[in-house]
Every structure is written in C-alpha cells, then in structure tokens.
Amino acid sequence: GQSLEQPSEVTAVEGAIVQINCTYQTSGFYGLSWYQQHDGGAPTFLSYNGLDGLEETGRFSSFLSRSDSYGYLLLQELQMKDSASYFCAALTGGGNKLTFGTGTQLKVEL
Amino acid sequence: NAGVMQNPRHLVRRRGQEARLRCSPMKGHSHVYWYRQLPEEGLKFMVYLQKENIIDESGMPKERFSAEFPKEGPSILRIQQVVRGDSAAYFCASSLIPEVTDTQYFGPGTRLTVL
C-alpha cells in the first residue's frame, strides 16, 4: 500500500530552524509536495520536489532523495504564525492523486 | 481572483439523510479532486474528475457515495443515507493540467456532522 510517515509533533522557538522529515513507500511516485494547514482550514501549498535536491521558496525549503524515499521540509526564521500542521504528500496515480502523510503538528514558542 | 469555493462550509444531517457538497474550481481549472479528512488525520483521496468524466474513483466507498462534475455548474459530492462515520471535513481541490502542473489548490472544506 501507499504510506508516508512523519513525526507527529515538533516544538521549536521563534527565530529557530526546524526540519520536518517524511519517509514514503508508494508506487507510481511522481514527486513530493508539502502543505500547511491551520486548525483544520484549507491546506495551503508550500513546495513541490519533482527531482532530487533542494527547492527554496523564501523561508521554506524542501528536499527530496528518491533513492532513499525520503524528503524534508525546512522552515527558517520561525514565526508564531508558522504554528500549524504540515503534511507531506506524494503525487502518484499518473500525476493526479495526492497521498498524504500523517501530518506533523508544529508548535512555535516564544 | 477567486480560489476554490466550497459550500456549504458546515452541514448537519441526521442519520439516513442525504448530504450534497458543492465545489467550484479555480477559474480556468478543469480538474477537480475530492479528499476526506477525519479528525487528527491526514487527507484521504476520494475521487478525481474532469468535466463530465470520472477519471479515478479508487478512494470512493463502494456504496452511498457518488460524485459528478457536469459540463455546467459545480462539482457535487453526494452522500446518501449518511451514517455517523461519515462525519468529517471534505475538501475539494482543483488543478490546471495534472500532466503539466504539480499543484492542487484546496478549498476551505465542508464540515459534515451526522447526528
């Protein structure tokens, strides 16, 4: 079956850097996306890796290693508003289906 | 530049009633996806539709659930004879062309509560 594993919870202080890991076991893998979700609201797209390596978008970066079936999301200069759930999601099924990970609850403290 | 729109935002039904959830994709998007999220869990894929076609319904329960995306109007997710286990948040997403783009944009969701 398809599965993506993430830590359930991460806590960090404001201004710090945090890395959220994602390991996956999927078939028909196209790439790895990351989404942010505040309090059950609409998931917001953050980043996508179709190829191995690092993608940088402002304070957020995402990395993918296909050989290791592993990726991570890196958040820099943490702000209180970054407190949310973060989901990795594998794009599969011909590029039209997202399989979501278990989600990581990030708590940013002062 | 309206995003993905869903209505109603909250829906309460009694067991045995029908629930209809609507989704209007972003302007210019012709691909729609439905996901379900139970409390404290990730989103689970249900169905992928294009205009007048169901492309992939591998995540849809075999009974009581159906989806459509007519030529005109919003996509509809229909749940017949709802049960308490159907209580969840239902999210719709849309994309431009899956083979070209990698981004699905999500709507605010419909929170279904079955009493």
XYZ file of N, CA and C in Angstrom:
675
model
N 0.817 -1.202 0.000
C 0.000 0.000 0.000
C 0.852 1.253 0.000
N 0.195 2.388 -0.013
C 0.882 3.664 -0.011
C 0.956 4.179 1.420
N 2.138 4.633 1.843
C 2.237 5.202 3.184
C 3.326 6.253 3.220
N 3.081 7.296 3.995
C 4.058 8.348 4.232
C 4.099 8.600 5.730
N 5.292 8.561 6.289
C 5.462 8.709 7.729
C 6.139 10.033 8.064
N 5.572 10.715 9.072
C 6.137 11.968 9.572
C 6.110 11.927 11.080
N 6.971 12.741 11.742
C 6.841 12.851 13.196
C 5.505 13.498 13.520
N 4.902 13.100 14.620
C 3.572 13.613 14.944
C 3.614 15.045 15.463
N 4.704 15.394 16.134
C 4.753 16.713 16.747
C 6.188 17.214 16.824
N 6.373 18.506 16.555
C 7.675 19.154 16.682
C 7.460 20.493 17.379
N 8.333 20.821 18.317
C 8.270 22.099 19.015
C 9.580 22.841 18.822
N 9.497 24.144 18.548
C 10.699 24.957 18.348
C 10.408 26.373 18.823
N 11.468 27.159 19.008
C 11.290 28.533 19.472
C 11.303 29.489 18.295
N 10.725 30.623 18.498
C 10.670 31.660 17.477
C 12.085 32.031 17.034
N 12.262 32.165 15.710
C 13.572 32.515 15.168
C 14.453 31.328 14.844
N 14.088 30.156 15.317
C 14.901 28.958 15.099
C 14.647 28.356 13.713
N 15.382 27.276 13.438
C 15.205 26.500 12.205
C 14.681 25.123 12.588
N 13.720 24.616 11.828
C 13.183 23.290 12.134
C 13.074 22.485 10.838
N 13.322 21.200 10.958
C 13.248 20.290 9.813
C 12.190 19.230 10.092
N 11.269 19.045 9.167
C 10.226 18.028 9.292
C 10.484 16.947 8.239
N 10.722 15.743 8.698
C 11.086 14.651 7.808
C 9.871 13.872 7.327
N 10.039 13.251 6.182
C 8.961 12.445 5.588
C 9.589 11.266 4.857
N 9.246 10.071 5.257
C 9.672 8.881 4.514
C 8.448 8.255 3.872
N 8.615 7.778 2.658
C 7.450 7.295 1.936
C 7.684 5.927 1.320
N 6.579 5.242 1.139
C 6.572 3.947 0.456
C 5.360 3.964 -0.461
N 5.591 4.274 -1.734
C 4.482 4.426 -2.674
C 4.855 3.810 -4.006
N 3.863 3.522 -4.798
C 4.088 3.073 -6.168
C 3.645 4.183 -7.113
N 4.238 4.230 -8.287
C 3.880 5.268 -9.242
C 4.210 6.670 -8.753
N 5.340 6.810 -8.106
C 5.726 8.083 -7.485
C 6.171 9.097 -8.534
N 5.575 10.305 -8.459
C 5.971 11.383 -9.350
C 6.826 12.412 -8.621
N 6.433 12.774 -7.419
C 7.137 13.796 -6.670
C 6.495 13.991 -5.311
N 7.089 14.886 -4.529
C 6.642 15.102 -3.154
C 6.244 16.556 -2.954
N 5.033 16.754 -2.450
C 4.532 18.098 -2.138
C 4.469 18.293 -0.628
N 4.449 19.561 -0.232
C 4.263 19.911 1.179
C 3.122 20.911 1.289
N 2.260 20.677 2.299
C 1.120 21.544 2.538
C 1.096 21.957 4.002
N 0.613 23.182 4.232
C 0.418 23.703 5.580
C -1.082 23.785 5.837
N -1.488 23.420 7.055
C -2.903 23.509 7.401
C -3.046 24.083 8.805
N -3.772 25.201 8.898
C -4.049 25.823 10.189
C -5.400 25.368 10.698
N -5.433 24.760 11.881
C -6.677 24.444 12.597
C -7.761 23.865 11.699
N -7.412 22.889 10.869
C -8.404 22.240 10.033
C -8.894 23.069 8.869
N -8.211 24.189 8.583
C -8.596 25.014 7.447
C -8.111 24.441 6.138
N -8.182 25.221 5.092
C -7.756 24.750 3.772
C -6.263 24.463 3.756
N -5.850 23.285 3.288
C -4.422 23.032 3.109
C -3.847 24.006 2.085
N -2.722 24.593 2.428
C -2.082 25.581 1.561
C -0.803 24.998 1.000
N -0.648 25.061 -0.320
C 0.538 24.523 -0.975
C 1.772 25.320 -0.574
N 2.856 24.594 -0.230
C 4.106 25.237 0.140
C 5.198 24.990 -0.892
N 5.359 23.723 -1.288
C 6.524 23.389 -2.093
C 6.318 22.043 -2.774
N 7.061 21.839 -3.870
C 6.997 20.566 -4.593
C 8.387 20.203 -5.101
N 8.769 18.917 -4.926
C 10.019 18.395 -5.479
C 9.694 17.280 -6.465
N 9.957 17.546 -7.742
C 9.807 16.502 -8.744
C 11.123 15.793 -9.000
N 12.197 16.485 -8.703
C 13.541 15.938 -8.892
C 14.275 15.927 -7.553
N 15.345 15.116 -7.479
C 16.174 15.105 -6.273
C 16.803 16.485 -6.054
N 16.966 16.819 -4.793
C 17.662 18.047 -4.471
C 16.806 18.988 -3.660
N 17.291 20.212 -3.576
C 16.691 21.215 -2.708
C 15.932 22.251 -3.526
N 14.737 22.579 -3.061
C 13.946 23.665 -3.636
C 13.765 24.726 -2.568
N 14.060 25.977 -2.895
C 13.960 27.030 -1.899
C 12.904 28.050 -2.299
N 12.031 28.354 -1.331
C 10.984 29.357 -1.552
C 10.899 30.220 -0.304
N 11.637 31.317 -0.296
C 11.611 32.203 0.862
C 12.163 31.518 2.094
N 11.390 31.530 3.169
C 11.853 30.923 4.429
C 11.727 29.397 4.406
N 11.019 28.877 3.404
C 10.776 27.425 3.337
C 11.645 26.794 2.263
N 12.212 25.630 2.581
C 12.949 24.841 1.605
C 12.473 23.408 1.712
N 12.542 22.683 0.614
C 12.155 21.274 0.648
C 13.185 20.461 -0.123
N 13.394 19.247 0.356
C 14.437 18.383 -0.204
C 13.838 17.030 -0.523
N 14.345 16.405 -1.564
C 13.893 15.062 -1.941
C 15.093 14.200 -2.326
N 15.072 12.957 -1.846
C 16.015 11.936 -2.283
C 15.197 10.712 -2.688
N 15.068 10.483 -3.980
C 14.272 9.354 -4.466
C 14.911 8.018 -4.096
N 16.236 7.962 -4.105
C 16.909 6.697 -3.798
C 16.676 6.278 -2.350
N 16.474 7.264 -1.475
C 16.224 6.972 -0.068
C 14.749 7.019 0.292
N 13.879 7.339 -0.674
C 12.438 7.501 -0.412
C 12.224 8.428 0.774
N 12.852 9.587 0.702
C 12.923 10.485 1.857
C 12.873 11.936 1.390
N 12.204 12.739 2.172
C 12.204 14.166 1.920
C 12.064 14.923 3.215
N 12.320 16.208 3.172
C 12.090 17.034 4.355
C 11.693 18.438 3.962
N 11.039 19.088 4.915
C 10.677 20.494 4.801
C 11.499 21.243 5.838
N 12.157 22.317 5.422
C 12.980 23.115 6.321
C 12.354 24.503 6.462
N 12.075 24.876 7.688
C 11.493 26.186 7.944
C 12.510 27.020 8.713
N 12.852 28.165 8.172
C 13.840 29.032 8.808
C 13.161 30.259 9.416
N 13.898 30.889 10.348
C 13.404 32.121 10.988
C 11.946 31.945 11.423
N 11.727 30.925 12.227
C 10.367 30.575 12.624
C 9.613 31.754 13.240
N 8.341 31.844 12.884
C 7.457 32.854 13.436
C 6.269 32.149 14.100
N 5.624 32.861 15.010
C 4.491 32.268 15.732
C 3.416 31.793 14.758
N 3.243 32.522 13.670
C 2.202 32.168 12.708
C 2.502 30.863 11.957
N 3.740 30.352 12.111
C 4.076 29.078 11.472
C 3.525 27.882 12.248
N 2.990 28.124 13.433
C 2.365 27.045 14.201
C 1.175 26.516 13.411
N 1.264 25.264 13.013
C 0.243 24.674 12.140
C 0.585 23.201 11.965
N -0.232 22.500 11.194
C 0.084 21.130 10.797
C 0.720 21.160 9.415
N 1.719 20.322 9.226
C 2.417 20.244 7.950
C 2.325 18.821 7.424
N 1.916 18.708 6.170
C 1.725 17.400 5.560
C 2.631 17.247 4.348
N 3.335 16.122 4.270
C 3.952 15.761 3.006
C 2.913 14.953 2.222
N 2.986 15.024 0.915
C 2.008 14.330 0.071
C 2.705 13.866 -1.197
N 2.580 12.587 -1.481
C 3.189 12.024 -2.679
C 2.224 12.146 -3.845
N 2.743 12.632 -4.948
C 1.950 12.713 -6.174
C 2.100 11.391 -6.910
N 1.001 10.688 -7.096
C 1.032 9.354 -7.694
C -0.111 9.233 -8.709
N -0.355 8.013 -9.149
C -1.522 7.734 -9.979
C -1.548 8.488 -11.283
N -0.415 8.601 -11.947
C -0.377 9.330 -13.200
C -0.242 10.826 -13.006
N 0.081 11.222 -11.811
C 0.268 12.647 -11.521
C -1.006 13.355 -11.115
N -2.053 12.570 -10.769
C -3.310 13.227 -10.439
C -3.845 12.888 -9.056
N -3.082 12.177 -8.262
C -3.570 11.792 -6.942
C -2.530 12.138 -5.892
N -2.956 12.824 -4.837
C -2.075 13.116 -3.708
C -2.368 12.135 -2.588
N -1.319 11.443 -2.133
C -1.423 10.585 -0.953
C -0.730 11.303 0.182
N -1.504 11.650 1.207
C -0.986 12.483 2.280
C -0.341 11.670 3.388
N 0.671 12.292 4.012
C 1.282 11.712 5.188
C 0.414 11.928 6.417
N 0.912 11.472 7.525
C 0.168 11.501 8.782
C 0.102 12.890 9.399
N 0.967 13.798 8.948
C 0.926 15.166 9.443
C 1.820 15.395 10.643
N 2.434 16.572 10.702
C 3.280 16.983 11.827
C 2.731 18.272 12.400
N 2.417 18.249 13.679
C 1.937 19.433 14.359
C 3.152 20.224 14.832
N 3.359 21.424 14.267
C 4.482 22.281 14.665
C 3.988 23.333 15.653
N 4.654 23.401 16.787
C 4.340 24.420 17.787
C 5.541 25.335 17.905
N 5.326 26.617 17.667
C 6.378 27.608 17.795
C 6.152 28.376 19.093
N 7.172 28.384 19.931
C 7.066 29.035 21.235
C 7.976 30.251 21.292
N 7.647 31.168 22.215
C 8.470 32.371 22.389
C 9.791 32.038 23.047
N -9.585 37.360 -8.146
C -9.042 36.052 -8.498
C -9.509 35.039 -7.462
N -10.765 34.572 -7.625
C -11.368 33.689 -6.638
C -10.644 32.358 -6.641
N -10.464 31.813 -5.444
C -9.874 30.488 -5.325
C -10.943 29.427 -5.446
N -10.621 28.233 -4.953
C -11.581 27.140 -4.956
C -12.679 27.451 -3.935
N -13.906 27.312 -4.340
C -15.022 27.631 -3.447
C -15.809 26.370 -3.128
N -16.167 26.247 -1.872
C -16.976 25.109 -1.446
C -18.158 25.608 -0.623
N -19.276 24.950 -0.815
C -20.421 25.249 0.051
C -21.301 24.026 0.195
N -21.951 23.928 1.354
C -21.852 24.832 2.480
C -20.544 24.624 3.246
N -20.192 25.524 4.107
C -18.996 25.362 4.918
C -19.260 24.382 6.057
N -20.457 24.389 6.556
C -20.859 23.461 7.612
C -22.203 22.849 7.232
N -22.327 21.557 7.462
C -23.557 20.849 7.113
C -23.868 19.847 8.209
N -25.082 19.916 8.701
C -25.519 18.977 9.735
C -26.650 18.133 9.164
N -26.520 16.841 9.284
C -27.532 15.915 8.800
C -27.808 14.866 9.869
N -29.033 14.343 9.846
C -29.387 13.218 10.714
C -29.113 11.927 9.954
N -28.880 10.878 10.694
C -28.631 9.574 10.079
C -29.746 9.229 9.097
N -29.347 8.762 7.915
C -30.317 8.371 6.900
C -30.634 9.458 5.880
N -30.247 10.702 6.177
C -30.492 11.776 5.223
C -29.399 11.805 4.153
N -29.578 12.689 3.182
C -28.599 12.844 2.109
C -27.799 14.118 2.325
N -26.530 14.067 1.957
C -25.679 15.251 2.024
C -25.163 15.558 0.619
N -25.248 16.840 0.242
C -24.726 17.284 -1.055
C -23.705 18.377 -0.808
N -22.488 18.148 -1.274
C -21.397 19.091 -1.086
C -20.994 19.617 -2.465
N -20.808 20.937 -2.534
C -20.534 21.560 -3.827
C -19.139 22.156 -3.868
N -18.550 22.133 -5.049
C -17.203 22.658 -5.233
C -17.096 23.358 -6.575
N -16.684 24.618 -6.550
C -16.407 25.351 -7.782
C -14.908 25.529 -7.882
N -14.275 24.988 -8.927
C -12.815 25.078 -9.033
C -12.363 26.496 -9.334
N -11.070 26.693 -9.229
C -10.484 27.981 -9.591
C -10.770 28.258 -11.070
N -10.835 29.521 -11.403
C -11.106 29.926 -12.783
C -10.039 29.329 -13.706
N -10.502 28.678 -14.752
C -9.570 28.100 -15.710
C -9.177 26.669 -15.411
N -9.509 26.170 -14.212
C -9.177 24.796 -13.847
C -10.313 23.860 -14.254
N -9.924 22.747 -14.866
C -10.941 21.796 -15.294
C -10.776 20.427 -14.639
N -9.901 20.357 -13.629
C -9.661 19.098 -12.940
C -9.992 19.287 -11.470
N -10.827 18.414 -10.951
C -11.311 18.533 -9.578
C -11.035 17.239 -8.813
N -10.665 17.389 -7.559
C -10.349 16.253 -6.694
C -11.104 16.428 -5.385
N -11.574 15.331 -4.821
C -12.220 15.355 -3.509
C -11.394 14.527 -2.526
N -11.226 15.095 -1.309
C -10.496 14.425 -0.244
C -11.341 14.473 1.024
N -11.137 13.493 1.884
C -11.832 13.462 3.175
C -10.787 13.472 4.283
N -11.078 14.235 5.332
C -10.164 14.309 6.470
C -10.924 14.044 7.759
N -10.525 12.974 8.433
C -11.079 12.693 9.757
C -10.275 13.467 10.788
N -10.828 13.729 11.964
C -10.109 14.492 12.987
C -8.735 13.898 13.285
N -7.749 14.772 13.383
C -6.375 14.386 13.729
C -5.738 13.459 12.699
N -6.221 13.447 11.482
C -5.646 12.606 10.442
C -5.326 13.420 9.203
N -4.582 12.811 8.292
C -4.301 13.444 7.011
C -5.474 13.305 6.069
N -5.364 13.967 4.940
C -6.419 13.903 3.937
C -6.311 12.601 3.142
N -7.460 12.025 2.820
C -7.507 10.776 2.058
C -8.191 11.049 0.718
N -7.523 10.680 -0.357
C -8.059 10.869 -1.700
C -9.341 10.067 -1.879
N -10.325 10.713 -2.510
C -11.570 10.005 -2.808
C -11.762 9.820 -4.305
N -11.754 10.940 -5.055
C -12.112 10.847 -6.471
C -11.492 12.010 -7.233
N -11.201 11.736 -8.527
C -10.658 12.747 -9.433
C -11.577 12.825 -10.649
N -12.008 14.046 -10.966
C -12.937 14.227 -12.075
C -12.463 15.326 -13.019
N -12.789 15.148 -14.269
C -12.737 16.220 -15.242
C -14.174 16.500 -15.650
N -14.382 17.513 -16.442
C -15.735 17.857 -16.871
C -16.425 16.629 -17.488
N -17.540 16.232 -16.889
C -18.395 15.144 -17.366
C -17.731 13.771 -17.326
N -16.582 13.661 -16.663
C -15.896 12.363 -16.603
C -15.339 12.105 -15.215
N -15.500 10.870 -14.747
C -14.809 10.420 -13.549
C -13.552 9.700 -14.004
N -12.394 10.215 -13.595
C -11.126 9.667 -14.065
C -10.613 8.594 -13.113
N -10.704 8.852 -11.828
C -10.173 7.922 -10.832
C -11.054 7.993 -9.596
N -11.752 6.933 -9.277
C -12.608 6.904 -8.083
C -12.146 5.814 -7.124
N -10.860 5.536 -7.140
C -10.334 4.436 -6.342
C -10.473 4.657 -4.839
N -10.661 5.908 -4.413
C -10.798 6.178 -2.986
C -12.230 6.328 -2.508
N -13.158 6.160 -3.391
C -14.574 6.325 -3.027
C -15.103 5.040 -2.400
N -15.835 5.162 -1.288
C -16.535 3.975 -0.770
C -17.468 3.416 -1.839
N -17.632 2.104 -1.831
C -18.383 1.436 -2.907
C -19.866 1.788 -2.870
N -20.388 2.086 -1.705
C -21.824 2.355 -1.586
C -22.058 3.749 -1.020
N -23.140 4.315 -1.370
C -23.709 5.567 -0.831
C -23.009 6.827 -1.309
N -21.806 6.738 -1.823
C -21.053 7.917 -2.246
C -21.032 8.000 -3.772
N -21.223 9.216 -4.289
C -21.098 9.435 -5.722
C -20.615 10.853 -5.956
N -20.013 11.073 -7.124
C -19.502 12.399 -7.452
C -19.752 12.671 -8.914
N -19.915 13.959 -9.224
C -20.096 14.355 -10.610
C -19.492 15.737 -10.818
N -19.170 16.030 -12.065
C -18.662 17.342 -12.449
C -19.278 17.643 -13.806
N -20.467 18.226 -13.785
C -21.198 18.428 -15.038
C -20.548 19.483 -15.923
N -21.014 19.528 -17.154
C -20.478 20.491 -18.112
C -20.657 21.920 -17.603
N -21.801 22.176 -17.001
C -22.062 23.477 -16.410
C -22.288 23.320 -14.916
N -21.751 24.215 -14.126
C -22.004 24.180 -12.700
C -20.894 23.511 -11.913
N -21.083 23.485 -10.587
C -20.029 22.975 -9.720
C -19.942 21.456 -9.710
N -18.864 20.951 -9.151
C -18.769 19.525 -8.876
C -19.577 19.223 -7.623
N -20.207 18.077 -7.591
C -21.042 17.679 -6.462
C -20.548 16.354 -5.904
N -20.364 16.315 -4.596
C -20.114 15.059 -3.887
C -21.392 14.745 -3.119
N -21.962 13.590 -3.386
C -23.252 13.229 -2.818
C -23.080 12.010 -1.921
N -23.609 12.128 -0.704
C -23.563 11.006 0.236
C -25.007 10.663 0.601
N -25.418 9.476 0.244
C -26.782 9.052 0.552
C -26.812 8.303 1.884
N -27.963 8.394 2.567
C -28.179 7.651 3.819
C -26.982 7.766 4.753
N -26.660 8.996 5.122
C -25.456 9.246 5.909
C -25.492 8.499 7.242
N -24.290 8.117 7.683
C -24.104 7.474 8.992
C -23.114 8.316 9.776
N -23.022 8.053 11.083
C -22.163 8.879 11.947
C -20.709 8.841 11.475
N -20.275 7.718 10.930
C -18.894 7.608 10.462
C -18.567 8.491 9.270
N -19.597 9.076 8.657
C -19.348 9.998 7.536
C -18.965 11.387 8.023
N -19.099 11.642 9.317
C -18.734 12.945 9.879
C -17.246 13.183 9.643
N -16.940 14.256 8.940
C -15.552 14.559 8.577
C -15.535 15.905 7.877
N -14.324 16.352 7.554
C -14.170 17.522 6.688
C -13.908 17.018 5.279
N -14.624 17.554 4.327
C -14.481 17.162 2.928
C -13.897 18.343 2.166
N -12.726 18.101 1.591
C -12.028 19.155 0.864
C -12.050 18.860 -0.632
N -12.209 19.928 -1.371
C -12.125 19.857 -2.821
C -10.858 20.592 -3.241
N -10.206 20.097 -4.271
C -9.037 20.764 -4.827
C -9.195 20.834 -6.338
N -8.509 21.779 -6.957
C -8.537 21.846 -8.415
C -7.123 22.106 -8.932
N -6.924 21.725 -10.181
C -5.637 21.983 -10.811
C -5.856 22.326 -12.270
N -4.792 22.843 -12.863
C -4.868 23.262 -14.262
C -4.830 22.033 -15.168
N -3.669 21.487 -15.343
C -3.482 20.284 -16.153
C -2.531 19.386 -15.392
N -2.995 18.253 -14.842
C -2.138 17.430 -13.986
C -0.827 17.025 -14.639
N -0.843 16.795 -15.932
C 0.372 16.335 -16.591
C 1.412 17.445 -16.682
N 0.965 18.676 -16.504
C 1.890 19.805 -16.645
C 2.246 20.415 -15.291
N 1.250 20.567 -14.460
C 1.485 21.233 -13.190
C 1.438 20.239 -12.041
N 2.069 20.601 -10.966
C 2.140 19.714 -9.830
C 1.332 20.235 -8.652
N 0.592 21.276 -8.828
C -0.049 21.930 -7.700
C -1.555 21.752 -7.734
N -2.077 21.245 -6.635
C -3.513 21.216 -6.427
C -3.848 22.298 -5.396
N -4.841 23.113 -5.700
C -5.247 24.195 -4.814
C -6.539 23.786 -4.119
N -6.529 23.930 -2.796
C -7.634 23.424 -1.987
C -8.638 24.516 -1.613
N -9.885 24.089 -1.502
C -10.938 24.942 -0.992
C -10.976 24.896 0.519
N -11.877 25.698 1.148
C -11.943 25.788 2.605
C -12.565 24.572 3.275
N -13.180 23.696 2.489
C -13.742 22.474 3.046
C -15.188 22.621 3.493
N -15.859 21.487 3.574
C -17.205 21.394 4.160
C -17.112 20.447 5.343
N -17.511 20.952 6.514
C -17.523 20.116 7.702
C -18.883 19.474 7.856
N -18.932 18.169 7.669
C -20.181 17.423 7.769
C -20.286 16.797 9.149
N -21.392 17.064 9.802
C -21.680 16.449 11.094
C -22.955 15.636 10.963
N -22.875 14.363 11.303
C -24.053 13.486 11.248
C -24.494 13.186 12.677
N -25.727 13.575 12.957
C -26.249 13.388 14.313
C -26.870 12.005 14.490
